[in-house]
Structure formats: C-alpha cells, structure tokens
Amino acid sequence: MAVSTARSSKTKSTPAYKCTECGWSTVKWVGRCGECQAWGSVVEANQVVAKTTAATTVAQPALSITEVDSTDASHRSSGVGEFDRVLGGGLVPGAVILLAGEPGVGKSTLLLDVAAKSAGTGIKVLYITGEESAAQVKRRAERINALHPQLHVTAETDLSIALGQIDAIEPQLLIVDSVQTLSSSEVEGSAGGVTQVKEVAASIINVAKKRAISTLLVGHVTKDGSIAGPRLLEHLVDVVCQFEGDRHSRLRLLRAVKNRYGSTDEVGCFDLNEDGIIGLEDPSSLFMTRTNQPVSGTCITVTIEGRRPLVAEVQALLAKTNNAQPRRTTSGLDSSRAAMLLAVLQARAKVDLSSVDCYLATVGGVRLTEPATDLTAALAITGSALNKALPRDLVAFGEVGLAGEVRPVPDIQRRIMEAHRLGFRQAIVPATGLPKSKVPEGFTIKEVQSVVEALAAAFPGIN
C-alpha cells in the first residue's frame, strides 16, 4: 500500500488582533506592537480560519549551490557613478530598490537623471509618476538635460493601468514615483494606506521578479524621518536607500541601509543645483573654507563616511554672556557630545568656558556623527577661547573620553593619506605607534594621549 507524502490539512483559528504596520499578531489587544514597537497600530482582525499548506509535487528539484548560475544577479551600470557606488556596482535585473527621503530633497531629480543616463546606455526605461503630469516631468528633464528617446514617461495613479503600461513598454528599468500614489481597485482603502501600499508593492515586485526588471520605488518619510507606510515594505524590497541633505545646502548624501547585492558601507555624494544633480567623486572642497589668513576657532578633520574619507571643517565661536546658563548651540554636530567636550575642556584642560556662549557648526551642511571628530571640535573651541588660529596645513582627529584621554580611531592611515593628498602637511592623532614607513614623506605626525597634550601640540606655549 502506497504511503502518501502529503501532509494532512489541519485548521486553526488565527489571533484576533494584528499590527497594521508589520503584520504582527496577538490573541489580545495591546497598545504597542511587540515586533515593530509602533504605538496604536494593533487593531482587531477578522476571525478567519487558516489552513496549513500541504506538500505538492516539485517541478524542479533544488540545485547544488555550485551549480547555480549567478550571472542573473550581476550588476550593470546605471550611468551615475555615485549611485552605482552605493548599490554595490550598479543595478541588478529583478532587484527592487526603495529610495526614501524628505519632500524636496531631490529624489525625483536623482531618479530622472538615473533614468536618462541608463537610457543612454541602451536600456529601455519606463518612468511612472503619480505626483506630477508627464509635462512637468519633461520640463524638469529639459532643465537637467535628461531627455532621451529610450526614456518613456506616463502619469498614472491606477495600479492596473500602470501594470498595463509595463506590459506595453516592456522596460528593463522601471521607476515608480511614488509607491504611495498608486492604488488598486481590488482592495479597500485610499492611496497611501497600509492595505493599498502592500498591494501596490507586492504587485510591482512580482512583475519585477518575473520579468527581471530593475525597479526603483520612491517612498515618502514621516515627520521623524522613517519611511512612511508599513514596515513590511522595507522587508519586501531588496535595497533600501536614504537620500538626505539640508534643504539650504547643495550637498546631498545617498546611503544604503539595506542591500542584498552589496555592502551598506558606501556613501554617495551629490551636488544639487539649478542645472540638475551631479555626482561628486571628491566632495571635500564643499566642507572647507579657504581664506588668505588663518582664523581662530576653526579646525580640519578627516572623517570616514562608509569607506570614503572626507575632509571637513569644524568652526567654533565663543561669546561672553551674563546669563546664568550660557547657550550651547550646534549645527551638524551632536549636541550632547558637544556638551560633553565642553565639560572635559573645563575640568581636564582648565579652559574657562563658564561665562561664554558656545556655537559649534560644520561647513557645507555636512553632519559629523563620528567620535573621531571630538578632538577637532575641542581644538576649535580652545582656539576660539584663546583667539589663536591653528596652522592652515593641520588636521586633527581622535575620540575624547571623559577622563580627558584621546582614544584611537579606525583607519588612521587612510585619513592621513587623504589629508596628504589634499595638501595638508601635519596631523594631531591618537598615540597608536603608527610605523614611519606608512607616513607620507614630508608629513608630520604628532601623537597625543590626552586632550591636554593635544592642546599643547596645537598651541605651543599654552599654560
């Protein structure tokens, strides 16, 4: 008697409450989701009966990993070097990329430039916009010189029509701007709702995987900067990128927070101006000010963004005040870390900062969050307090502890090589015993173990 390999179907009742953000379920109502920690997202679900799936006949057995053809997952250039850098080499056929960013940061401009450059390499591109008309997209394309016969544009908000456009054009690159503007008549809810976003994303991802279409989805963000819509959307896509930058600055940074086809260590730098968006292979010039005469209260650092060393400038300004609580203001730096540095300088280095307002800022709108910028900020603050300028060819980096010690930071040699390439000739760094053979010729290294030693090295003759 033959024994069936199919499992018997069993039924069970599903939990009565479900999170609208991530799909987490529970048998009783709670105010906060136990999976994504969202408040007020757990609602009552319909009591349905779920069946366990039975095994079925396998059409194609699993292959040995040595027999799998990996050429389908190979990268191809999009024509935008900084965009390819972040993606790990370029676009992958069938990959779905979610690009998020604040309104007005330049997401549509970036993707239109990517669309035109990709079309220039012979790839057929379909640009679906739900926020603008086709004429508006063309006017932007004319402004940034992004016109190409292989770039097709359609303004649609209905999912079924958008899928029909994909069938008619058969693109190799699909851009949807944005995923929250499309809606399906097959499910309830308005465009941008949780149910609609899930349905739209699932349908587009299904088409992209079946037809090996590289797909770029634009996603909105909430007030706190997180991607709007269900968290499930981030899990469904292959790559999640954040496009960020100060609206009053030309600098834009592209970061990958999730990447199934590469690392998340790379950062892409772009210059957004009235003529379009331009990738910056060497953006350090945006983060420094060059003056004929040295100015007190400024110091240069070399920070690591992903795998890329960037030279940036920290500026400090101290002003006397009669207020009982002096003002501490930062721009581009972490405010709590700046307050810690002021306390260390006051307690360990005996720099009197009790009766002055302190203003700390970076140049060019860059945000420095790396602890290696501690020593740079400390030297800038002390220079402003003493009204003494640092040498123009000096850089400094190192993490400052509460005991006043200067701790080592990673990639010291890469930072030194970048500073030397840009014309700097001396550096104040943590004491790590760096071999002299790894120091460029003509470059002076001053290794310090404490913030007091660093101040003495930067300002000779200080008491």
GROMACS .gro file of C-alpha atoms in nm:
model
  463
    1MET     CA    1   0.000   0.000   0.000
    2ALA     CA    2   0.150   0.334  -0.105
    3VAL     CA    3   0.202   0.593   0.159
    4SER     CA    4   0.110   0.950   0.062
    5THR     CA    5   0.377   1.212   0.126
    6ALA     CA    6   0.123   1.490   0.155
    7ARG     CA    7   0.058   1.626   0.499
    8SER     CA    8  -0.297   1.625   0.624
    9SER     CA    9  -0.463   1.965   0.634
   10LYS     CA   10  -0.533   2.100   0.979
   11THR     CA   11  -0.716   2.413   1.070
   12LYS     CA   12  -0.663   2.657   1.348
   13SER     CA   13  -0.802   2.993   1.444
   14THR     CA   14  -0.588   3.298   1.380
   15PRO     CA   15  -0.528   3.556   1.655
   16ALA     CA   16  -0.792   3.825   1.681
   17TYR     CA   17  -0.559   4.130   1.671
   18LYS     CA   18  -0.296   4.231   1.416
   19CYS     CA   19  -0.047   4.517   1.371
   20THR     CA   20  -0.121   4.729   1.065
   21GLU     CA   21   0.246   4.828   1.033
   22CYS     CA   22   0.432   4.497   1.030
   23GLY     CA   23   0.163   4.227   1.045
   24TRP     CA   24   0.248   4.101   1.395
   25SER     CA   25  -0.048   3.922   1.552
   26THR     CA   26  -0.167   3.853   1.905
   27VAL     CA   27  -0.467   3.697   2.078
   28LYS     CA   28  -0.541   4.007   2.286
   29TRP     CA   29  -0.527   4.381   2.227
   30VAL     CA   30  -0.214   4.571   2.329
   31GLY     CA   31  -0.130   4.938   2.289
   32ARG     CA   32   0.217   4.879   2.144
   33CYS     CA   33   0.323   4.630   1.877
   34GLY     CA   34   0.557   4.366   2.014
   35GLU     CA   35   0.751   4.344   1.685
   36CYS     CA   36   0.797   4.696   1.542
   37GLN     CA   37   0.721   4.884   1.867
   38ALA     CA   38   0.467   5.111   1.696
   39TRP     CA   39   0.201   5.265   1.921
   40GLY     CA   40  -0.167   5.237   1.836
   41SER     CA   41  -0.113   5.012   1.534
   42VAL     CA   42  -0.274   4.695   1.677
   43VAL     CA   43  -0.634   4.661   1.558
   44GLU     CA   44  -0.893   4.388   1.564
   45ALA     CA   45  -0.869   4.147   1.274
   46ASN     CA   46  -1.143   3.934   1.123
   47GLN     CA   47  -1.168   3.592   1.282
   48VAL     CA   48  -1.080   3.363   0.991
   49VAL     CA   49  -0.979   3.003   0.967
   50ALA     CA   50  -0.631   2.934   0.832
   51LYS     CA   51  -0.530   2.602   0.678
   52THR     CA   52  -0.185   2.451   0.686
   53THR     CA   53  -0.048   2.408   0.335
   54ALA     CA   54   0.003   2.054   0.213
   55ALA     CA   55   0.313   1.944   0.027
   56THR     CA   56   0.291   1.929  -0.351
   57THR     CA   57   0.489   1.786  -0.641
   58VAL     CA   58   0.821   1.965  -0.705
   59ALA     CA   59   0.860   2.078  -1.068
   60GLN     CA   60   1.236   2.140  -1.038
   61PRO     CA   61   1.443   1.997  -0.753
   62ALA     CA   62   1.683   2.215  -0.560
   63LEU     CA   63   2.028   2.257  -0.714
   64SER     CA   64   2.365   2.232  -0.552
   65ILE     CA   65   2.491   2.581  -0.476
   66THR     CA   66   2.791   2.514  -0.702
   67GLU     CA   67   2.554   2.461  -0.997
   68VAL     CA   68   2.354   2.783  -0.952
   69ASP     CA   69   2.401   3.039  -1.230
   70SER     CA   70   2.496   3.368  -1.062
   71THR     CA   71   2.511   3.576  -1.381
   72ASP     CA   72   2.146   3.676  -1.331
   73ALA     CA   73   2.247   3.869  -1.018
   74SER     CA   74   2.532   4.062  -1.182
   75HIS     CA   75   2.540   4.443  -1.167
   76ARG     CA   76   2.509   4.673  -1.466
   77SER     CA   77   2.596   5.040  -1.456
   78SER     CA   78   2.317   5.295  -1.429
   79GLY     CA   79   2.540   5.562  -1.580
   80VAL     CA   80   2.560   5.753  -1.247
   81GLY     CA   81   2.883   5.658  -1.072
   82GLU     CA   82   2.788   5.771  -0.720
   83PHE     CA   83   2.456   5.586  -0.746
   84ASP     CA   84   2.635   5.270  -0.857
   85ARG     CA   85   2.881   5.305  -0.569
   86VAL     CA   86   2.602   5.288  -0.311
   87LEU     CA   87   2.427   4.997  -0.483
   88GLY     CA   88   2.747   4.793  -0.488
   89GLY     CA   89   2.825   4.825  -0.858
   90GLY     CA   90   2.500   4.918  -1.031
   91LEU     CA   91   2.150   4.790  -1.097
   92VAL     CA   92   2.070   4.419  -1.079
   93PRO     CA   93   1.797   4.274  -1.309
   94GLY     CA   94   1.491   4.197  -1.098
   95ALA     CA   95   1.614   4.399  -0.798
   96VAL     CA   96   1.364   4.630  -0.629
   97ILE     CA   97   1.514   4.942  -0.471
   98LEU     CA   98   1.325   5.169  -0.232
   99LEU     CA   99   1.451   5.529  -0.222
  100ALA     CA  100   1.325   5.736   0.071
  101GLY     CA  101   1.382   6.097   0.164
  102GLU     CA  102   1.216   6.415   0.283
  103PRO     CA  103   0.999   6.618   0.043
  104GLY     CA  104   1.206   6.848  -0.176
  105VAL     CA  105   1.538   6.677  -0.107
  106GLY     CA  106   1.578   6.583  -0.476
  107LYS     CA  107   1.460   6.220  -0.504
  108SER     CA  108   1.273   6.275  -0.831
  109THR     CA  109   1.561   6.475  -0.979
  110LEU     CA  110   1.808   6.200  -0.892
  111LEU     CA  111   1.593   5.922  -1.039
  112LEU     CA  112   1.519   6.120  -1.354
  113ASP     CA  113   1.893   6.165  -1.402
  114VAL     CA  114   1.946   5.792  -1.343
  115ALA     CA  115   1.668   5.715  -1.593
  116ALA     CA  116   1.823   5.933  -1.864
  117LYS     CA  117   2.177   5.804  -1.807
  118SER     CA  118   2.052   5.443  -1.810
  119ALA     CA  119   1.860   5.510  -2.132
  120GLY     CA  120   2.184   5.643  -2.278
  121THR     CA  121   2.345   5.303  -2.222
  122GLY     CA  122   2.076   5.134  -2.437
  123ILE     CA  123   1.833   5.035  -2.159
  124LYS     CA  124   1.461   5.091  -2.214
  125VAL     CA  125   1.323   5.289  -1.918
  126LEU     CA  126   0.965   5.347  -1.801
  127TYR     CA  127   0.906   5.634  -1.556
  128ILE     CA  128   0.565   5.616  -1.384
  129THR     CA  129   0.475   5.933  -1.195
  130GLY     CA  130   0.172   5.969  -0.974
  131GLU     CA  131   0.258   6.307  -0.826
  132GLU     CA  132   0.316   6.512  -1.144
  133SER     CA  133   0.197   6.526  -1.500
  134ALA     CA  134   0.406   6.400  -1.788
  135ALA     CA  135   0.457   6.761  -1.900
  136GLN     CA  136   0.600   6.857  -1.561
  137VAL     CA  137   0.841   6.565  -1.575
  138LYS     CA  138   0.952   6.670  -1.923
  139ARG     CA  139   1.016   7.027  -1.811
  140ARG     CA  140   1.240   6.901  -1.531
  141ALA     CA  141   1.413   6.668  -1.777
  142GLU     CA  142   1.481   6.964  -2.008
  143ARG     CA  143   1.626   7.165  -1.719
  144ILE     CA  144   1.868   6.891  -1.612
  145ASN     CA  145   1.937   6.769  -1.968
  146ALA     CA  146   1.773   6.429  -1.913
  147LEU     CA  147   1.591   6.378  -2.245
  148HIS     CA  148   1.634   6.050  -2.432
  149PRO     CA  149   1.413   5.855  -2.680
  150GLN     CA  150   1.451   5.537  -2.472
  151LEU     CA  151   1.300   5.708  -2.167
  152HIS     CA  152   0.921   5.666  -2.155
  153VAL     CA  153   0.704   5.868  -1.917
  154THR     CA  154   0.345   5.813  -1.805
  155ALA     CA  155   0.135   5.978  -1.533
  156GLU     CA  156  -0.080   5.712  -1.368
  157THR     CA  157  -0.232   5.654  -1.025
  158ASP     CA  158  -0.422   5.334  -1.105
  159LEU     CA  159  -0.221   5.017  -1.046
  160SER     CA  160  -0.390   4.813  -1.319
  161ILE     CA  161  -0.317   5.079  -1.583
  162ALA     CA  162   0.042   5.107  -1.461
  163LEU     CA  163   0.086   4.731  -1.496
  164GLY     CA  164  -0.063   4.758  -1.845
  165GLN     CA  165   0.198   5.020  -1.934
  166ILE     CA  166   0.467   4.778  -1.820
  167ASP     CA  167   0.321   4.510  -2.048
  168ALA     CA  168   0.315   4.751  -2.344
  169ILE     CA  169   0.663   4.908  -2.299
  170GLU     CA  170   0.848   4.602  -2.162
  171PRO     CA  171   1.111   4.815  -1.985
  172GLN     CA  172   1.441   4.697  -1.842
  173LEU     CA  173   1.433   4.971  -1.579
  174LEU     CA  174   1.113   5.077  -1.403
  175ILE     CA  175   1.080   5.387  -1.184
  176VAL     CA  176   0.767   5.449  -0.974
  177ASP     CA  177   0.736   5.796  -0.819
  178SER     CA  178   0.593   5.730  -0.570
  179VAL     CA  179   0.463   5.398  -0.441
  180GLN     CA  180   0.219   5.580  -0.209
  181THR     CA  181   0.037   5.746  -0.500
  182LEU     CA  182  -0.070   5.425  -0.676
  183SER     CA  183  -0.388   5.245  -0.572
  184SER     CA  184  -0.568   4.927  -0.668
  185SER     CA  185  -0.942   4.887  -0.711
  186GLU     CA  186  -0.913   4.527  -0.593
  187VAL     CA  187  -0.855   4.623  -0.229
  188GLU     CA  188  -1.017   4.872   0.005
  189GLY     CA  189  -0.864   5.193   0.133
  190SER     CA  190  -0.729   5.512  -0.014
  191ALA     CA  191  -0.394   5.557  -0.187
  192GLY     CA  192  -0.109   5.561   0.063
  193GLY     CA  193  -0.293   5.348   0.317
  194VAL     CA  194  -0.141   5.036   0.465
  195THR     CA  195  -0.353   4.794   0.260
  196GLN     CA  196  -0.302   4.984  -0.066
  197VAL     CA  197   0.075   5.018  -0.022
  198LYS     CA  198   0.108   4.645   0.047
  199GLU     CA  199  -0.095   4.554  -0.261
  200VAL     CA  200   0.087   4.800  -0.489
  201ALA     CA  201   0.431   4.696  -0.368
  202ALA     CA  202   0.353   4.325  -0.391
  203SER     CA  203   0.219   4.357  -0.747
  204ILE     CA  204   0.515   4.563  -0.870
  205ILE     CA  205   0.769   4.335  -0.701
  206ASN     CA  206   0.601   4.030  -0.854
  207VAL     CA  207   0.626   4.179  -1.205
  208ALA     CA  208   0.986   4.290  -1.147
  209LYS     CA  209   1.097   3.943  -1.036
  210LYS     CA  210   0.917   3.758  -1.315
  211ARG     CA  211   1.048   3.982  -1.594
  212ALA     CA  212   1.390   4.068  -1.444
  213ILE     CA  213   1.312   4.441  -1.440
  214SER     CA  214   1.533   4.663  -1.226
  215THR     CA  215   1.284   4.869  -1.025
  216LEU     CA  216   1.322   5.193  -0.830
  217LEU     CA  217   1.042   5.290  -0.592
  218VAL     CA  218   1.017   5.633  -0.431
  219GLY     CA  219   0.891   5.627  -0.072
  220HIS     CA  220   0.773   5.912   0.148
  221VAL     CA  221   0.902   5.962   0.501
  222THR     CA  222   0.723   6.056   0.823
  223LYS     CA  223   0.799   6.355   1.049
  224ASP     CA  224   1.058   6.155   1.243
  225GLY     CA  225   1.241   6.060   0.922
  226SER     CA  226   1.132   5.695   0.899
  227ILE     CA  227   0.983   5.551   0.582
  228ALA     CA  228   0.607   5.601   0.567
  229GLY     CA  229   0.374   5.305   0.530
  230PRO     CA  230   0.404   4.951   0.665
  231ARG     CA  231   0.744   4.828   0.782
  232LEU     CA  232   0.672   4.520   0.572
  233LEU     CA  233   0.756   4.732   0.265
  234GLU     CA  234   1.121   4.757   0.374
  235HIS     CA  235   1.139   4.379   0.416
  236LEU     CA  236   0.991   4.307   0.073
  237VAL     CA  237   1.237   4.514  -0.131
  238ASP     CA  238   1.600   4.419  -0.197
  239VAL     CA  239   1.763   4.756  -0.130
  240VAL     CA  240   1.659   5.045   0.094
  241CYS     CA  241   1.834   5.379   0.034
  242GLN     CA  242   1.806   5.706   0.223
  243PHE     CA  243   1.854   6.032   0.032
  244GLU     CA  244   1.929   6.311   0.276
  245GLY     CA  245   2.061   6.663   0.295
  246ASP     CA  246   1.990   7.010   0.428
  247ARG     CA  247   1.739   7.192   0.210
  248HIS     CA  248   1.951   7.507   0.235
  249SER     CA  249   2.266   7.326   0.121
  250ARG     CA  250   2.362   7.189  -0.220
  251LEU     CA  251   2.511   6.872  -0.073
  252ARG     CA  252   2.308   6.551  -0.086
  253LEU     CA  253   2.412   6.214   0.057
  254LEU     CA  254   2.281   5.875  -0.053
  255ARG     CA  255   2.314   5.587   0.193
  256ALA     CA  256   2.207   5.223   0.172
  257VAL     CA  257   2.056   5.096   0.497
  258LYS     CA  258   1.980   4.756   0.344
  259ASN     CA  259   2.141   4.594   0.041
  260ARG     CA  260   2.106   4.231  -0.063
  261TYR     CA  261   2.352   4.278  -0.350
  262GLY     CA  262   2.634   4.465  -0.177
  263SER     CA  263   2.754   4.634   0.139
  264THR     CA  264   2.589   4.919   0.326
  265ASP     CA  265   2.921   5.094   0.394
  266GLU     CA  266   2.932   5.319   0.088
  267VAL     CA  267   2.801   5.675   0.072
  268GLY     CA  268   2.721   5.862  -0.249
  269CYS     CA  269   2.772   6.240  -0.261
  270PHE     CA  270   2.579   6.467  -0.498
  271ASP     CA  271   2.568   6.837  -0.575
  272LEU     CA  272   2.210   6.956  -0.632
  273ASN     CA  273   2.192   7.285  -0.820
  274GLU     CA  274   1.970   7.467  -1.069
  275ASP     CA  275   2.119   7.269  -1.358
  276GLY     CA  276   2.044   6.928  -1.207
  277ILE     CA  277   2.225   6.684  -0.986
  278ILE     CA  278   2.593   6.595  -1.023
  279GLY     CA  279   2.784   6.313  -0.856
  280LEU     CA  280   3.084   6.427  -0.652
  281GLU     CA  281   3.382   6.193  -0.658
  282ASP     CA  282   3.580   6.435  -0.439
  283PRO     CA  283   3.333   6.633  -0.224
  284SER     CA  284   3.583   6.753   0.038
  285SER     CA  285   3.601   7.102  -0.117
  286LEU     CA  286   3.237   7.160  -0.015
  287PHE     CA  287   3.317   7.104   0.351
  288MET     CA  288   3.604   7.352   0.392
  289THR     CA  289   3.652   7.727   0.370
  290ARG     CA  290   3.981   7.857   0.236
  291THR     CA  291   4.084   8.206   0.349
  292ASN     CA  292   4.402   8.403   0.290
  293GLN     CA  293   4.458   8.447   0.664
  294PRO     CA  294   4.415   8.179   0.934
  295VAL     CA  295   4.107   8.230   1.152
  296SER     CA  296   4.078   8.132   1.517
  297GLY     CA  297   3.813   7.880   1.614
  298THR     CA  298   3.846   7.655   1.308
  299CYS     CA  299   3.994   7.309   1.273
  300ILE     CA  300   4.002   7.050   0.993
  301THR     CA  301   3.924   6.681   1.042
  302VAL     CA  302   3.916   6.369   0.825
  303THR     CA  303   3.602   6.166   0.881
  304ILE     CA  304   3.507   5.828   0.735
  305GLU     CA  305   3.169   5.809   0.560
  306GLY     CA  306   3.120   5.443   0.477
  307ARG     CA  307   3.454   5.354   0.320
  308ARG     CA  308   3.527   5.704   0.194
  309PRO     CA  309   3.749   5.951   0.381
  310LEU     CA  310   3.612   6.306   0.372
  311VAL     CA  311   3.787   6.622   0.487
  312ALA     CA  312   3.555   6.854   0.679
  313GLU     CA  313   3.586   7.171   0.883
  314VAL     CA  314   3.452   7.240   1.232
  315GLN     CA  315   3.405   7.602   1.340
  316ALA     CA  316   3.359   7.731   1.695
  317LEU     CA  317   3.263   8.076   1.820
  318LEU     CA  318   3.267   8.181   2.186
  319ALA     CA  319   3.092   8.499   2.301
  320LYS     CA  320   3.083   8.643   2.653
  321THR     CA  321   2.745   8.635   2.824
  322ASN     CA  322   2.591   8.747   3.152
  323ASN     CA  323   2.333   8.471   3.154
  324ALA     CA  324   2.344   8.223   3.440
  325GLN     CA  325   2.316   7.939   3.188
  326PRO     CA  326   2.535   8.003   2.880
  327ARG     CA  327   2.393   7.899   2.544
  328ARG     CA  328   2.524   7.586   2.372
  329THR     CA  329   2.423   7.569   2.003
  330THR     CA  330   2.536   7.314   1.745
  331SER     CA  331   2.480   7.268   1.371
  332GLY     CA  332   2.598   6.948   1.204
  333LEU     CA  333   2.733   6.804   1.532
  334ASP     CA  334   2.572   6.604   1.811
  335SER     CA  335   2.463   6.849   2.082
  336SER     CA  336   2.507   6.607   2.372
  337ARG     CA  337   2.859   6.518   2.261
  338ALA     CA  338   2.945   6.886   2.224
  339ALA     CA  339   2.828   6.950   2.580
  340MET     CA  340   3.050   6.663   2.697
  341LEU     CA  341   3.353   6.814   2.522
  342LEU     CA  342   3.293   7.150   2.686
  343ALA     CA  343   3.283   6.981   3.027
  344VAL     CA  344   3.607   6.789   2.956
  345LEU     CA  345   3.786   7.106   2.844
  346GLN     CA  346   3.665   7.289   3.154
  347ALA     CA  347   3.755   7.014   3.403
  348ARG     CA  348   4.063   6.848   3.250
  349ALA     CA  349   4.229   7.120   3.041
  350LYS     CA  350   4.129   7.416   3.264
  351VAL     CA  351   3.978   7.612   2.972
  352ASP     CA  352   3.732   7.858   3.127
  353LEU     CA  353   3.401   7.825   2.942
  354SER     CA  354   3.162   7.905   3.227
  355SER     CA  355   3.071   8.256   3.116
  356VAL     CA  356   3.062   8.227   2.737
  357ASP     CA  357   2.805   8.118   2.482
  358CYS     CA  358   2.939   7.843   2.256
  359TYR     CA  359   2.838   7.798   1.894
  360LEU     CA  360   2.963   7.493   1.701
  361ALA     CA  361   2.899   7.430   1.331
  362THR     CA  362   3.026   7.239   1.031
  363VAL     CA  363   3.087   7.385   0.686
  364GLY     CA  364   2.875   7.291   0.386
  365GLY     CA  365   2.587   7.134   0.577
  366VAL     CA  366   2.770   6.806   0.640
  367ARG     CA  367   2.669   6.618   0.955
  368LEU     CA  368   2.957   6.472   1.157
  369THR     CA  369   2.848   6.195   1.395
  370GLU     CA  370   3.175   6.003   1.417
  371PRO     CA  371   3.352   6.017   1.760
  372ALA     CA  372   3.677   6.087   1.572
  373THR     CA  373   3.565   6.449   1.535
  374ASP     CA  374   3.584   6.505   1.914
  375LEU     CA  375   3.944   6.624   1.909
  376THR     CA  376   3.873   6.854   1.614
  377ALA     CA  377   3.588   7.023   1.798
  378ALA     CA  378   3.799   7.052   2.114
  379LEU     CA  379   4.081   7.229   1.925
  380ALA     CA  380   3.833   7.462   1.752
  381ILE     CA  381   3.673   7.558   2.085
  382THR     CA  382   4.010   7.616   2.251
  383GLY     CA  383   4.134   7.820   1.954
  384SER     CA  384   3.831   8.046   1.981
  385ALA     CA  385   3.879   8.078   2.359
  386LEU     CA  386   4.247   8.174   2.318
  387ASN     CA  387   4.184   8.373   1.997
  388LYS     CA  388   4.463   8.176   1.832
  389ALA     CA  389   4.448   8.025   1.484
  390LEU     CA  390   4.569   7.677   1.401
  391PRO     CA  391   4.812   7.625   1.110
  392ARG     CA  392   4.631   7.601   0.777
  393ASP     CA  393   4.802   7.271   0.690
  394LEU     CA  394   4.697   7.095   1.015
  395VAL     CA  395   4.430   6.825   1.057
  396ALA     CA  396   4.323   6.654   1.378
  397PHE     CA  397   4.110   6.357   1.470
  398GLY     CA  398   4.057   6.139   1.774
  399GLU     CA  399   3.791   6.038   2.026
  400VAL     CA  400   3.797   6.225   2.358
  401GLY     CA  401   3.695   6.044   2.678
  402LEU     CA  402   3.556   6.186   3.000
  403ALA     CA  403   3.895   6.136   3.168
  404GLY     CA  404   4.050   6.365   2.908
  405GLU     CA  405   4.222   6.082   2.722
  406VAL     CA  406   4.241   6.070   2.342
  407ARG     CA  407   4.137   5.727   2.217
  408PRO     CA  408   4.242   5.565   1.890
  409VAL     CA  409   4.007   5.569   1.592
  410PRO     CA  410   3.994   5.329   1.296
  411ASP     CA  411   4.155   5.387   0.956
  412ILE     CA  412   4.418   5.633   1.076
  413GLN     CA  413   4.645   5.568   0.777
  414ARG     CA  414   4.363   5.625   0.527
  415ARG     CA  415   4.281   5.954   0.695
  416ILE     CA  416   4.644   6.064   0.682
  417MET     CA  417   4.677   5.969   0.313
  418GLU     CA  418   4.362   6.167   0.228
  419ALA     CA  419   4.488   6.472   0.420
  420HIS     CA  420   4.825   6.449   0.243
  421ARG     CA  421   4.655   6.422  -0.097
  422LEU     CA  422   4.467   6.747  -0.032
  423GLY     CA  423   4.780   6.940   0.066
  424PHE     CA  424   4.787   6.911   0.446
  425ARG     CA  425   5.128   6.850   0.597
  426GLN     CA  426   5.077   6.781   0.969
  427ALA     CA  427   4.826   6.598   1.187
  428ILE     CA  428   4.745   6.556   1.554
  429VAL     CA  429   4.630   6.198   1.606
  430PRO     CA  430   4.585   5.949   1.892
  431ALA     CA  431   4.900   5.765   2.002
  432THR     CA  432   4.888   5.432   1.818
  433GLY     CA  433   5.252   5.375   1.726
  434LEU     CA  434   5.193   5.418   1.352
  435PRO     CA  435   5.510   5.299   1.168
  436LYS     CA  436   5.703   5.578   1.000
  437SER     CA  437   5.706   5.376   0.677
  438LYS     CA  438   5.329   5.432   0.649
  439VAL     CA  439   5.355   5.811   0.685
  440PRO     CA  440   5.388   6.008   0.357
  441GLU     CA  441   5.715   6.187   0.300
  442GLY     CA  442   5.709   6.542   0.430
  443PHE     CA  443   5.408   6.475   0.656
  444THR     CA  444   5.447   6.535   1.031
  445ILE     CA  445   5.256   6.324   1.284
  446LYS     CA  446   5.201   6.444   1.640
  447GLU     CA  447   5.074   6.156   1.852
  448VAL     CA  448   4.898   6.251   2.175
  449GLN     CA  449   4.746   6.056   2.462
  450SER     CA  450   4.535   6.325   2.625
  451VAL     CA  451   4.346   6.637   2.530
  452VAL     CA  452   4.599   6.842   2.731
  453GLU     CA  453   4.884   6.708   2.515
  454ALA     CA  454   4.679   6.783   2.203
  455LEU     CA  455   4.625   7.145   2.308
  456ALA     CA  456   4.996   7.185   2.385
  457ALA     CA  457   5.087   7.043   2.043
  458ALA     CA  458   4.838   7.266   1.863
  459PHE     CA  459   4.904   7.585   2.059
  460PRO     CA  460   5.271   7.596   2.167
  461GLY     CA  461   5.326   7.798   2.483
  462ILE     CA  462   4.976   7.739   2.625
  463ASN     CA  463   4.965   7.715   3.005
   0.00000   0.00000   0.00000
